[in-house]
Short mmCIF file of C-alpha atoms in Angstrom, two decimals:
data_model
loop_
_atom_site.label_atom_id
_atom_site.label_comp_id
_atom_site.label_asym_id
_atom_site.label_seq_id
_atom_site.Cartn_x
_atom_site.Cartn_y
_atom_site.Cartn_z
CA MET L 31 97.29 -199.17 106.86
CA TYR L 32 96.22 -202.42 108.55
CA HIS L 33 98.41 -205.42 108.79
CA ASN L 34 96.92 -208.68 110.03
CA ILE L 35 98.96 -210.88 112.36
CA THR L 36 98.69 -214.21 110.65
CA GLY L 37 99.14 -216.41 113.74
CA SER L 38 95.68 -215.44 115.04
CA PHE L 39 93.40 -216.50 112.20
CA ARG L 40 91.96 -219.71 113.70
CA ASP L 41 89.67 -218.18 116.27
CA PRO L 42 86.51 -216.56 114.83
CA SER L 43 86.14 -214.52 118.04
CA GLY L 44 88.55 -211.89 116.77
CA PHE L 45 92.03 -211.28 115.41
CA LEU L 46 95.22 -209.30 115.92
CA PHE L 47 96.36 -206.54 113.61
CA THR L 48 98.76 -203.65 113.62
CA LYS L 49 98.08 -200.10 112.55
CA ASP L 50 100.88 -197.54 112.36
CA GLY L 51 103.10 -200.03 114.17
CA ILE L 52 100.73 -200.44 117.14
CA LEU L 53 99.23 -203.82 118.02
CA TYR L 54 95.43 -204.10 118.36
CA ARG L 55 92.91 -206.88 118.67
CA GLN L 56 89.52 -206.71 117.02
CA ILE L 57 86.81 -208.46 119.03
CA ASN L 58 84.03 -209.69 116.79
CA GLN L 59 80.31 -209.45 117.58
CA LYS L 60 80.29 -213.24 117.80
CA TYR L 61 82.34 -212.98 120.98
CA GLN L 62 80.45 -210.04 122.51
CA GLU L 63 78.62 -211.99 125.22
CA ASN L 64 81.77 -213.79 126.31
CA TYR L 65 83.88 -210.63 126.36
CA ASP L 66 81.29 -208.79 128.41
CA ARG L 67 81.19 -211.65 130.90
CA LEU L 68 85.00 -211.70 131.12
CA ILE L 69 85.00 -208.03 132.07
CA GLU L 70 81.81 -207.82 134.14
CA SER L 71 82.44 -210.98 136.16
CA GLY L 72 85.72 -209.56 137.44
CA LEU L 73 87.75 -212.44 135.96
CA TYR L 74 89.71 -210.12 133.68
CA GLU L 75 90.50 -207.78 136.55
CA ARG L 76 91.55 -210.64 138.76
CA LEU L 77 93.85 -212.24 136.20
CA SER L 78 95.43 -209.01 134.99
CA LYS L 79 95.91 -207.72 138.55
CA ALA L 80 97.65 -210.98 139.50
CA GLY L 81 99.90 -210.54 136.46
CA ALA L 82 98.65 -213.84 135.04
CA MET L 83 97.07 -212.29 131.94
CA ILE L 84 98.13 -209.43 129.71
CA SER L 85 96.16 -206.25 130.38
CA HIS L 86 94.58 -204.15 127.65
CA GLU L 87 92.63 -200.99 127.11
CA GLU L 88 89.58 -200.54 124.95
CA VAL L 89 90.23 -197.99 122.24
CA ASP L 90 88.27 -196.03 119.69
CA LEU L 91 89.78 -196.55 116.29
CA ASP L 92 88.32 -194.44 113.48
CA ALA L 93 87.76 -197.54 111.43
CA ALA L 94 88.16 -201.22 112.23
CA PRO L 95 89.72 -203.59 109.68
CA ILE L 96 86.44 -205.54 109.29
CA PRO L 97 83.85 -203.09 110.69
CA ASP L 98 80.67 -205.06 109.92
CA ILE L 99 81.56 -207.86 112.36
CA LYS L 100 83.33 -205.67 114.91
CA TYR L 101 82.26 -205.43 118.52
CA LYS L 102 85.27 -203.69 120.08
CA ILE L 103 88.90 -202.90 119.49
CA ILE L 104 91.36 -203.43 122.32
CA LYS L 105 95.00 -202.49 122.64
CA PRO L 106 96.92 -205.11 124.63
CA LYS L 107 100.19 -204.41 126.44
CA ILE L 108 103.17 -205.35 124.33
CA VAL L 109 105.37 -208.40 124.84
CA ASP L 110 108.89 -207.37 123.82
CA PHE L 111 109.92 -210.65 122.26
CA ILE L 112 107.58 -213.42 121.14
CA SER L 113 109.10 -216.80 121.97
CA TYR L 114 107.79 -220.27 121.21
CA PRO L 115 107.55 -223.45 123.31
CA TYR L 116 110.21 -225.23 121.24
CA GLU L 117 112.58 -222.47 122.38
CA TRP L 118 111.77 -222.85 126.08
CA CYS L 119 113.65 -224.94 128.59
CA PHE L 120 111.85 -227.43 130.80
CA SER L 121 111.11 -225.00 133.65
CA GLN L 122 109.68 -222.41 131.26
CA LEU L 123 107.30 -224.95 129.73
CA LYS L 124 106.34 -226.10 133.22
CA GLU L 125 105.69 -222.54 134.39
CA ALA L 126 103.56 -221.90 131.30
CA SER L 127 101.56 -225.09 131.86
CA ILE L 128 100.87 -224.30 135.51
CA LEU L 129 99.76 -220.82 134.50
CA THR L 130 97.37 -222.26 131.92
CA LEU L 131 95.86 -224.72 134.41
CA ALA L 132 95.60 -222.14 137.17
CA ILE L 133 93.72 -219.84 134.79
CA ALA L 134 91.44 -222.67 133.64
CA ARG L 135 90.68 -223.41 137.28
CA ARG L 136 90.19 -219.80 138.27
CA ALA L 137 87.88 -219.17 135.29
CA LEU L 138 85.46 -221.80 136.65
CA ASP L 139 85.07 -219.74 139.85
CA TYR L 140 83.70 -216.99 137.62
CA ASP L 141 81.48 -219.36 135.62
CA MET L 142 83.74 -219.17 132.61
CA THR L 143 85.86 -221.79 130.88
CA LEU L 144 89.20 -221.64 129.12
CA LYS L 145 88.36 -222.77 125.62
CA ASP L 146 91.90 -223.39 124.46
CA ALA L 147 95.09 -224.42 126.16
CA SER L 148 97.64 -223.66 123.48
CA ALA L 149 101.22 -223.17 124.65
CA TYR L 150 101.40 -220.32 122.12
CA ASN L 151 98.94 -218.36 124.29
CA VAL L 152 101.66 -217.97 126.89
CA GLN L 153 104.59 -215.58 126.62
CA PHE L 154 107.34 -214.45 128.95
CA LYS L 155 107.22 -210.85 130.07
CA GLU L 156 109.42 -209.26 132.72
CA GLY L 157 110.67 -212.56 134.03
CA LYS L 158 107.40 -214.48 134.24
CA ALA L 159 104.89 -216.38 132.16
CA VAL L 160 101.81 -214.41 131.14
CA PHE L 161 98.68 -215.46 129.28
CA ILE L 162 98.18 -213.32 126.18
CA ASP L 163 94.93 -214.45 124.55
CA THR L 164 92.08 -212.29 125.82
CA LEU L 165 89.60 -214.19 123.64
CA SER L 166 90.21 -217.62 125.17
CA PHE L 167 87.37 -217.41 127.68
CA GLU L 168 83.80 -218.55 127.24
CA ILE L 169 80.74 -218.63 129.42
CA TYR L 170 80.66 -221.99 131.19
CA GLN L 171 77.62 -224.11 130.49
CA GLU L 172 76.79 -226.64 133.18
CA GLY L 173 77.33 -230.19 132.05
CA THR L 174 79.80 -229.52 129.28
CA PRO L 175 83.31 -230.99 129.34
CA TRP L 176 86.59 -229.03 129.24
CA ILE L 177 87.02 -228.58 125.54
CA ALA L 178 90.76 -227.80 125.71
CA TYR L 179 91.67 -231.00 127.55
CA ARG L 180 93.23 -232.72 124.55
CA GLN L 181 95.11 -229.58 123.55
CA PHE L 182 96.54 -229.18 127.04
CA CYS L 183 97.83 -232.75 127.00
CA GLN L 184 99.40 -232.30 123.56
CA HIS L 185 100.93 -228.88 124.15
CA PHE L 186 102.13 -229.30 127.71
CA LEU L 187 101.83 -232.65 129.41
CA ALA L 188 103.25 -234.74 126.55
CA PRO L 189 106.41 -232.65 126.02
CA LEU L 190 107.01 -232.21 129.77
CA SER L 191 106.71 -235.96 130.40
CA LEU L 192 108.98 -236.77 127.48
CA MET L 193 111.56 -234.28 128.74
CA VAL L 194 111.55 -235.82 132.21
CA TYR L 195 111.36 -239.51 131.32
CA GLN L 196 113.13 -239.70 127.98
CA ASP L 197 115.28 -236.72 127.02
CA ILE L 198 115.29 -233.06 127.93
CA LYS L 199 115.71 -232.16 124.25
CA LEU L 200 112.37 -233.69 123.22
CA ASN L 201 110.54 -230.35 123.44
CA GLN L 202 111.96 -230.02 119.92
CA LEU L 203 109.07 -232.25 118.82
CA LEU L 204 106.89 -229.18 119.26
CA ARG L 205 108.71 -227.67 116.30
CA THR L 206 107.50 -230.40 113.96
CA ASN L 207 104.05 -230.69 115.57
CA ILE L 208 102.56 -227.23 115.67
CA ASP L 209 99.44 -228.35 117.57
CA GLY L 210 101.41 -230.21 120.20
CA ILE L 211 102.82 -233.72 120.34
CA PRO L 212 100.21 -236.28 119.21
CA LEU L 213 99.39 -238.46 122.22
CA ASP L 214 99.87 -241.76 120.39
CA LEU L 215 103.41 -240.65 119.57
CA ALA L 216 104.07 -239.49 123.14
CA SER L 217 102.68 -242.76 124.47
CA LYS L 218 104.99 -244.79 122.21
CA LEU L 219 108.06 -242.75 123.14
CA LEU L 220 107.52 -242.75 126.89
CA PRO L 221 109.20 -245.59 128.82
CA LEU L 222 107.17 -248.38 130.38
CA LYS L 223 107.63 -247.09 133.93
CA THR L 224 105.51 -244.01 133.16
CA ARG L 225 102.51 -246.35 133.26
CA LEU L 226 103.05 -246.41 137.01
CA ASN L 227 102.57 -242.63 137.18
CA PHE L 228 98.78 -242.19 137.57
CA GLY L 229 98.68 -238.82 135.80
CA ILE L 230 100.71 -239.90 132.80
CA LEU L 231 98.97 -243.26 132.65
CA THR L 232 95.55 -241.65 132.41
CA HIS L 233 96.13 -238.34 130.63
CA ILE L 234 98.56 -239.70 128.05
CA HIS L 235 98.55 -243.48 127.72
CA LEU L 236 94.84 -244.19 128.27
CA HIS L 237 93.92 -240.93 126.56
CA ALA L 238 95.87 -242.03 123.46
CA LYS L 239 94.23 -245.47 123.55
CA SER L 240 90.80 -243.87 123.81
CA GLN L 241 91.54 -241.60 120.85
CA GLN L 242 92.64 -244.58 118.81
CA ARG L 243 89.64 -246.68 119.86
CA PHE L 244 87.07 -244.00 119.07
CA ALA L 245 88.67 -242.40 116.04
CA ASP L 246 85.99 -241.56 113.47
CA LYS L 247 83.19 -242.66 115.78
CA ALA L 248 80.33 -240.43 116.88
CA LEU L 249 79.14 -240.31 120.48
CA LYS L 250 76.11 -242.52 121.06
CA GLY L 251 74.53 -244.76 123.69
CA PRO L 252 74.35 -244.12 127.43
CA ILE L 253 77.79 -242.51 127.61
CA ALA L 254 76.56 -239.71 125.37
CA ASP L 255 73.95 -238.88 127.99
CA ALA L 256 76.43 -238.48 130.80
CA LYS L 257 77.06 -234.99 132.09
CA VAL L 258 80.26 -233.61 133.52
CA ASN L 259 79.60 -231.38 136.47
CA LYS L 260 81.83 -228.51 137.48
CA GLN L 261 83.41 -230.41 140.33
CA ALA L 262 84.40 -233.20 137.95
CA ILE L 263 86.09 -230.69 135.62
CA LEU L 264 87.83 -229.24 138.64
CA GLY L 265 89.00 -232.74 139.51
CA LEU L 266 90.40 -233.18 136.02
CA ILE L 267 92.25 -229.86 136.17
CA GLU L 268 93.57 -230.55 139.68
CA SER L 269 94.82 -233.92 138.57
CA LEU L 270 96.68 -232.25 135.70
CA ILE L 271 98.12 -229.65 138.10
CA SER L 272 99.38 -232.31 140.45
CA THR L 273 100.81 -234.40 137.57
CA VAL L 274 102.67 -231.40 136.14
CA LYS L 275 103.94 -230.25 139.53
CA LYS L 276 105.49 -233.65 140.20
CA LEU L 277 107.42 -233.60 136.93
CA LYS L 278 110.97 -232.60 137.78
CA VAL L 279 114.24 -232.70 135.91
CA LYS L 280 116.87 -233.48 138.50
CA LYS L 281 120.01 -233.98 136.53
CA PHE L 282 120.60 -231.55 133.72
CA ASP L 283 124.38 -231.18 133.63
CA THR L 284 125.27 -231.05 130.01
CA GLU L 285 128.28 -230.21 127.89
CA TRP L 286 128.01 -226.47 128.34
CA ASN L 287 126.46 -225.58 131.61
CA ASN L 288 129.72 -226.14 133.46
CA TYR L 289 131.61 -224.21 130.82
CA TYR L 290 132.85 -221.45 133.06
CA GLN L 291 134.17 -223.90 135.64
CA ILE L 292 136.13 -226.00 133.18
CA THR L 293 137.30 -223.42 130.68
CA ASN L 294 140.74 -221.87 130.93
CA TYR L 295 139.69 -218.28 131.39
CA SER L 296 141.76 -216.55 134.02
CA SER L 297 139.62 -214.48 136.34
CA GLU L 298 141.60 -211.44 135.24
CA SER L 299 140.71 -211.83 131.57
CA PHE L 300 137.14 -212.66 132.50
CA GLU L 301 136.84 -209.34 134.33
CA ALA L 302 138.65 -207.53 131.52
CA LYS L 303 136.18 -208.94 129.04
CA LYS L 304 133.27 -207.72 131.16
CA ASP L 305 134.77 -204.21 131.38
CA ILE L 306 135.14 -204.02 127.60
CA ILE L 307 131.54 -205.15 127.08
CA HIS L 308 130.37 -202.47 129.53
CA SER L 309 132.26 -199.79 127.64
CA PHE L 310 131.00 -201.00 124.23
CA LEU L 311 127.40 -201.04 125.52
CA SER L 312 127.84 -197.45 126.70
CA VAL L 313 128.91 -196.44 123.20
CA ALA L 314 126.14 -198.29 121.32
CA ASN L 315 123.44 -197.57 123.94
CA PRO L 316 120.97 -200.25 122.73
CA ASN L 317 117.40 -200.79 123.96
CA SER L 318 117.48 -204.49 123.15
CA VAL L 319 120.23 -207.11 123.10
CA TRP L 320 120.40 -210.69 121.82
CA ASP L 321 123.22 -212.65 123.39
CA LEU L 322 123.98 -215.40 120.87
CA GLY L 323 125.66 -218.40 122.48
CA ALA L 324 124.94 -216.95 125.93
CA ASN L 325 125.67 -220.12 127.87
CA THR L 326 124.30 -219.54 131.41
CA GLY L 327 123.97 -215.80 130.79
CA GLU L 328 127.10 -214.48 132.52
CA PHE L 329 127.54 -211.75 129.92
CA SER L 330 123.83 -211.30 129.15
CA ARG L 331 123.53 -210.01 132.72
CA ILE L 332 125.88 -207.14 131.96
CA ALA L 333 123.24 -205.86 129.54
CA GLY L 334 120.30 -206.93 131.75
CA GLU L 335 121.68 -205.08 134.76
CA ARG L 336 121.92 -201.93 132.67
CA GLY L 337 118.14 -202.18 132.16
CA ILE L 338 118.40 -203.49 128.61
CA LYS L 339 115.86 -206.15 127.51
CA THR L 340 118.13 -209.09 126.78
CA ILE L 341 117.45 -212.47 125.21
CA ALA L 342 120.06 -215.07 126.13
CA PHE L 343 120.10 -217.72 123.41
CA ASP L 344 122.03 -220.94 123.73
CA ILE L 345 122.00 -224.28 121.94
CA ASP L 346 122.43 -226.19 125.18
CA HIS L 347 119.27 -227.03 127.04
CA GLY L 348 121.05 -227.50 130.36
CA ALA L 349 122.70 -224.08 130.14
CA VAL L 350 119.37 -222.42 129.35
CA GLU L 351 117.72 -224.27 132.24
CA LYS L 352 120.46 -223.12 134.60
CA ASN L 353 120.18 -219.56 133.31
CA TYR L 354 116.41 -219.59 133.77
CA ARG L 355 116.62 -220.88 137.34
CA HIS L 356 119.24 -218.25 138.14
CA MET L 357 117.05 -215.55 136.61
CA LYS L 358 113.97 -216.69 138.55
CA GLY L 359 115.95 -216.99 141.79
CA ASN L 360 117.16 -213.41 141.49
CA GLN L 361 113.85 -212.11 140.07
CA GLU L 362 115.62 -210.59 137.08
CA GLU L 363 113.13 -208.98 134.74
CA ASN L 364 115.35 -208.13 131.79
CA ILE L 365 116.75 -211.56 130.89
CA LEU L 366 114.90 -214.14 128.83
CA PRO L 367 116.90 -217.35 128.30
CA LEU L 368 115.91 -219.39 125.23
CA VAL L 369 117.12 -222.52 123.47
CA MET L 370 118.36 -221.78 119.96
CA ASP L 371 120.67 -223.62 117.57
CA LEU L 372 122.19 -220.85 115.49
CA THR L 373 123.28 -223.31 112.82
CA ASN L 374 119.60 -224.17 112.36
CA PRO L 375 117.61 -221.33 113.93
CA SER L 376 113.83 -221.43 114.42
CA PRO L 377 112.17 -221.29 111.00
CA SER L 378 108.87 -219.76 109.92
CA LEU L 379 106.26 -222.40 110.66
CA GLY L 380 102.64 -223.28 110.15
CA TRP L 381 100.05 -222.24 107.63
CA HIS L 382 101.46 -220.07 104.85
CA HIS L 383 104.81 -220.16 106.70
CA SER L 384 103.47 -217.40 108.85
CA GLU L 385 101.91 -218.70 112.06
CA ARG L 386 105.24 -218.75 113.89
CA ASN L 387 108.02 -216.38 112.95
CA SER L 388 111.58 -217.31 112.20
CA LEU L 389 114.29 -215.85 114.39
CA ILE L 390 115.31 -213.36 111.71
CA ASN L 391 111.70 -212.22 111.27
CA ARG L 392 111.57 -211.40 114.97
CA GLY L 393 114.54 -209.05 114.59
CA PRO L 394 116.51 -207.02 113.95
CA VAL L 395 117.75 -206.33 117.44
CA ASP L 396 119.64 -203.15 118.40
CA LEU L 397 122.74 -205.07 119.43
CA ALA L 398 123.92 -208.67 119.22
CA LEU L 399 126.58 -210.17 121.47
CA ALA L 400 128.62 -212.93 119.85
CA LEU L 401 131.18 -213.92 122.45
CA ALA L 402 133.31 -217.02 122.04
CA LEU L 403 131.01 -218.03 119.21
CA VAL L 404 132.67 -217.42 115.85
CA HIS L 405 135.08 -220.36 116.12
CA HIS L 406 132.16 -222.72 116.73
CA LEU L 407 130.36 -221.51 113.62
CA ALA L 408 133.45 -221.21 111.41
CA ILE L 409 135.41 -224.28 112.51
CA GLY L 410 132.83 -226.40 114.33
CA ASN L 411 130.23 -225.96 111.59
CA ASN L 412 132.31 -225.03 108.50
CA VAL L 413 130.44 -221.74 107.87
CA PRO L 414 132.61 -219.32 105.84
CA LEU L 415 133.41 -216.08 107.73
CA ASN L 416 131.71 -214.01 105.05
CA SER L 417 128.50 -215.96 105.53
CA ILE L 418 128.66 -215.51 109.31
CA ALA L 419 129.04 -211.74 108.81
CA ALA L 420 126.07 -211.70 106.42
CA PHE L 421 123.91 -213.59 108.95
CA PHE L 422 124.74 -211.18 111.77
CA SER L 423 124.03 -208.21 109.50
CA ASP L 424 120.49 -209.56 109.09
CA LEU L 425 120.07 -209.83 112.86
CA CYS L 426 121.39 -206.61 114.35
CA GLU L 427 122.42 -202.98 113.98
CA PHE L 428 125.35 -203.14 116.40
CA LEU L 429 127.50 -206.18 117.03
CA ILE L 430 129.89 -206.98 119.86
CA ILE L 431 131.91 -209.91 118.60
CA GLU L 432 134.89 -211.81 119.92
CA PHE L 433 137.54 -213.26 117.64
CA VAL L 434 139.19 -216.37 119.02
CA PRO L 435 142.40 -217.20 117.09
CA LYS L 436 143.70 -220.65 116.21
CA ILE L 437 146.33 -220.50 118.93
CA ASP L 438 143.61 -220.30 121.61
CA SER L 439 143.25 -223.59 123.46
CA GLN L 440 139.50 -223.80 122.72
CA VAL L 441 140.15 -223.62 118.97
CA GLU L 442 143.05 -226.04 119.28
CA LEU L 443 140.59 -228.44 120.86
CA LEU L 444 138.15 -228.02 117.96
CA LEU L 445 140.96 -228.65 115.45
CA SER L 446 142.56 -231.52 117.35
CA SER L 447 140.34 -234.17 115.79
CA ARG L 448 140.14 -232.84 112.24
CA GLU L 449 142.15 -231.46 109.35
CA ASP L 450 142.66 -227.70 109.36
CA ILE L 451 140.84 -226.64 106.19
CA PHE L 452 140.46 -223.06 107.33
CA PRO L 453 143.34 -221.02 105.90
CA ASN L 454 141.24 -217.82 106.07
CA TYR L 455 140.50 -218.21 109.76
CA THR L 456 142.87 -215.44 110.85
CA ILE L 457 142.24 -212.10 112.49
CA ASN L 458 142.89 -210.45 109.14
CA GLY L 459 140.53 -212.79 107.27
CA PHE L 460 137.91 -212.16 109.96
CA GLU L 461 138.15 -208.37 109.62
CA VAL L 462 138.06 -208.49 105.82
CA ALA L 463 134.89 -210.64 105.89
CA PHE L 464 133.08 -208.50 108.45
CA LYS L 465 134.04 -205.21 106.77
CA ASN L 466 131.76 -206.21 103.88
CA TYR L 467 128.80 -205.69 106.19
CA PHE L 468 129.98 -203.74 109.22
CA THR L 469 132.14 -200.77 110.18
CA ILE L 470 134.54 -201.49 113.02
CA VAL L 471 133.80 -198.87 115.68
CA GLU L 472 136.24 -200.13 118.33
CA LYS L 473 138.61 -203.04 118.79
CA LYS L 474 140.20 -204.16 122.07
CA LEU L 475 142.44 -207.02 123.11
CA VAL L 476 141.23 -208.96 126.14
CA ALA L 477 143.99 -208.79 128.79
CA ASN L 478 145.78 -212.07 129.54
CA SER L 479 144.19 -213.86 126.60
CA LYS L 480 144.68 -214.24 122.87
CA ARG L 481 141.22 -212.95 122.08
CA THR L 482 140.02 -209.65 120.59
CA LEU L 483 136.69 -207.93 121.11
CA TYR L 484 135.10 -205.70 118.45
CA LEU L 485 132.26 -203.24 118.49
CA MET L 486 130.83 -203.05 114.96
CA LYS L 487 128.04 -201.08 113.36
CA LYS L 488 126.10 -202.34 110.39
CA ILE L 489 126.88 -200.47 107.17
CA GLY L 490 123.92 -198.32 106.13
CA SER L 491 122.17 -198.39 109.52
CA MET A 24 65.06 -233.07 128.96
CA GLN A 25 68.24 -232.08 127.29
CA THR A 26 70.61 -234.99 126.94
CA LYS A 27 74.35 -234.82 127.23
CA PHE A 28 74.72 -235.54 123.57
CA GLN A 29 72.48 -232.66 122.65
CA LEU A 30 74.30 -230.42 125.06
CA ILE A 31 77.70 -231.27 123.69
CA HIS A 32 76.40 -231.03 120.17
CA VAL A 33 74.79 -227.65 120.67
CA PHE A 34 77.75 -226.37 122.63
CA PHE A 35 80.31 -227.31 120.02
CA LYS A 36 78.20 -226.15 117.16
CA GLN A 37 77.80 -222.76 118.72
CA THR A 38 81.17 -222.00 120.12
CA ALA A 39 83.94 -224.48 119.61
CA TYR A 40 86.53 -223.82 117.02
CA LEU A 41 88.72 -226.58 118.37
CA ASP A 42 87.74 -230.14 117.66
CA PRO A 43 88.00 -231.86 121.02
CA GLY A 44 88.00 -235.37 119.48
CA THR A 45 85.59 -238.16 120.44
CA GLY A 46 88.22 -240.27 122.20
CA SER A 47 89.45 -237.28 124.19
CA LEU A 48 85.90 -236.48 125.27
CA LEU A 49 85.16 -240.01 126.38
CA ILE A 50 88.29 -240.41 128.47
CA GLN A 51 87.55 -237.02 129.96
CA LEU A 52 84.05 -238.09 130.95
CA LEU A 53 85.48 -241.13 132.64
CA LEU A 54 88.38 -239.40 134.38
CA ALA A 55 86.48 -236.29 135.37
CA GLY A 56 83.84 -238.44 137.06
CA LEU A 57 86.49 -240.25 139.11
CA LEU A 58 88.63 -237.22 139.83
CA GLY A 59 85.66 -235.09 140.83
CA ILE A 60 85.08 -237.48 143.71
CA GLY A 61 88.74 -237.01 144.63
CA VAL A 62 88.25 -233.24 144.81
CA ALA A 63 85.36 -233.64 147.22
CA ILE A 64 87.41 -235.99 149.42
CA ARG A 65 90.39 -233.60 149.38
CA ILE A 66 88.25 -230.64 150.42
CA TYR A 67 86.96 -232.55 153.45
CA TRP A 68 90.40 -233.94 154.25
CA LYS A 69 91.84 -230.42 154.29
CA LYS A 70 89.10 -229.32 156.64
CA ILE A 71 89.84 -232.24 158.96
CA LYS A 72 93.57 -231.50 158.87
CA LYS A 73 92.94 -227.85 159.68
CA LEU A 74 90.78 -228.89 162.58
CA PHE A 75 93.80 -230.68 164.03
CA GLY A 76 96.13 -227.79 163.29
CA GLY A 77 97.91 -229.43 160.33
CA LYS A 78 100.00 -227.12 158.15
CA GLU A 79 100.39 -227.15 154.37
CA LYS A 80 103.80 -227.88 152.90
CA GLY A 81 105.60 -224.97 151.22
CA GLU A 82 105.05 -225.10 147.47
CA GLU A 83 107.62 -224.48 144.77
CA TYR A 84 104.92 -223.14 142.47
CA SER A 85 102.27 -220.90 143.94
CA ASP A 86 99.01 -220.15 142.15
CA PRO A 87 99.88 -217.49 139.54
CA THR A 88 96.29 -216.19 139.53
CA GLU A 89 96.52 -215.38 143.22
CA ILE A 90 96.53 -211.73 144.22
CA GLU A 91 99.25 -211.16 146.78
CA ASP A 92 97.22 -210.04 149.78
CA GLU A 93 95.05 -213.18 149.69
CA GLU A 94 95.80 -216.42 151.43
CA ASP A 95 94.06 -219.05 149.33
CA GLU A 96 95.70 -222.41 148.85
CA PHE A 97 96.63 -223.60 145.39
#
């Protein structure tokens, strides 16, 4: 039984599908010449050997999904968790953009060109950005421009510049603009001083003006006769590389990324909490973990260090940035930090609601960690406990969850500025709500604190 | 002789599934022309610097398409 992956329909060169749960890519005859060049020129070998592009093997499938246009079927290596640019922190988007440009530049050495520069062609695998679209390369024809230039500016340069010069949270604009941030919008939002930055001035501001000026006009006159030689394209790509490299977020201290320094955890209870999580992980023995509300990933690392593929979600961009830098610094391969607002998680987006998957559609995960989180959802966001339990039961098979009672200083803080309309927010009310969806496997008090940790298993799993 | 317009036209008709946009193409023509000259200057400048024993600064981001045993500059 074939199942098409709907995010890959735009490119007529081929498409992704799954058969018996295994991911394949059909390469169409239309792309034959380009694919052969990719392989024969050594570009594929170079990029996959460097770890810049996902490797694949050519396979013989009894029957292809659309056999009359088929050239080959390939089986690419799997990316454990597909993430999207609106879930990445600044440094992740920057790493992905440098990868894209480096590949575009390298392809020219092999007389090929990168025909699209979509941020969705990059994923994070084992701690680094990797290019996943094998069909993005075409034979370079002397004189032709870099066709993906506009897309690169929209998908990468515009959000990165906005994050540096306006607000680090502006990558969220990628959620509403699936083909990247329109350059006229980026140009309007960027402060005046960015006109003094040569790269941003030319690739965004003047680029936007040029788009506006020549909208709905065909190329004619002497300009249409001009050719772009390879060195000129190289110059364009190098200019983009240097512009992106100079973009740096210096100050990213936010509400949460100093959480562990300012919170009132005693080191004893902090260690006790870690020990309990270790023992619960031994019992559940998951292959994959989502740490929901991971902050800078202190507890995600407990799972990561056990060799478990762990996604560390947090709402706070600064915390995710810090986590990512920590992870890169220590070359950790099992942690992927991502920005996620659990009260409004990533939805299904794009054509037919199926180009980009919602968070729930990318699950369920073997085990979710929900530490110091429930009070934020229940009291900070007024979500009834029963509804929180139902949400988690859609996400995971096992759940390690911490209950933080009203007498805890963090909850007192949440309630200090508002009326307490949460009579059911008690340990008993919590257990009753969660027992509708989960079985409590173990329950342990965290030493020197008022908090309780639970290991739960989804009913029916 | 094949003109640029024909080239672009033929090229896009054959292969492109992305619409590059007229305005984007024109600014690219302009910038690429200027920046291409920059590349040539940089290549020679590097050679001159090497001649005098100048060293490259350490980079935060190295070229991700580089294979480890090679020494190319990014």
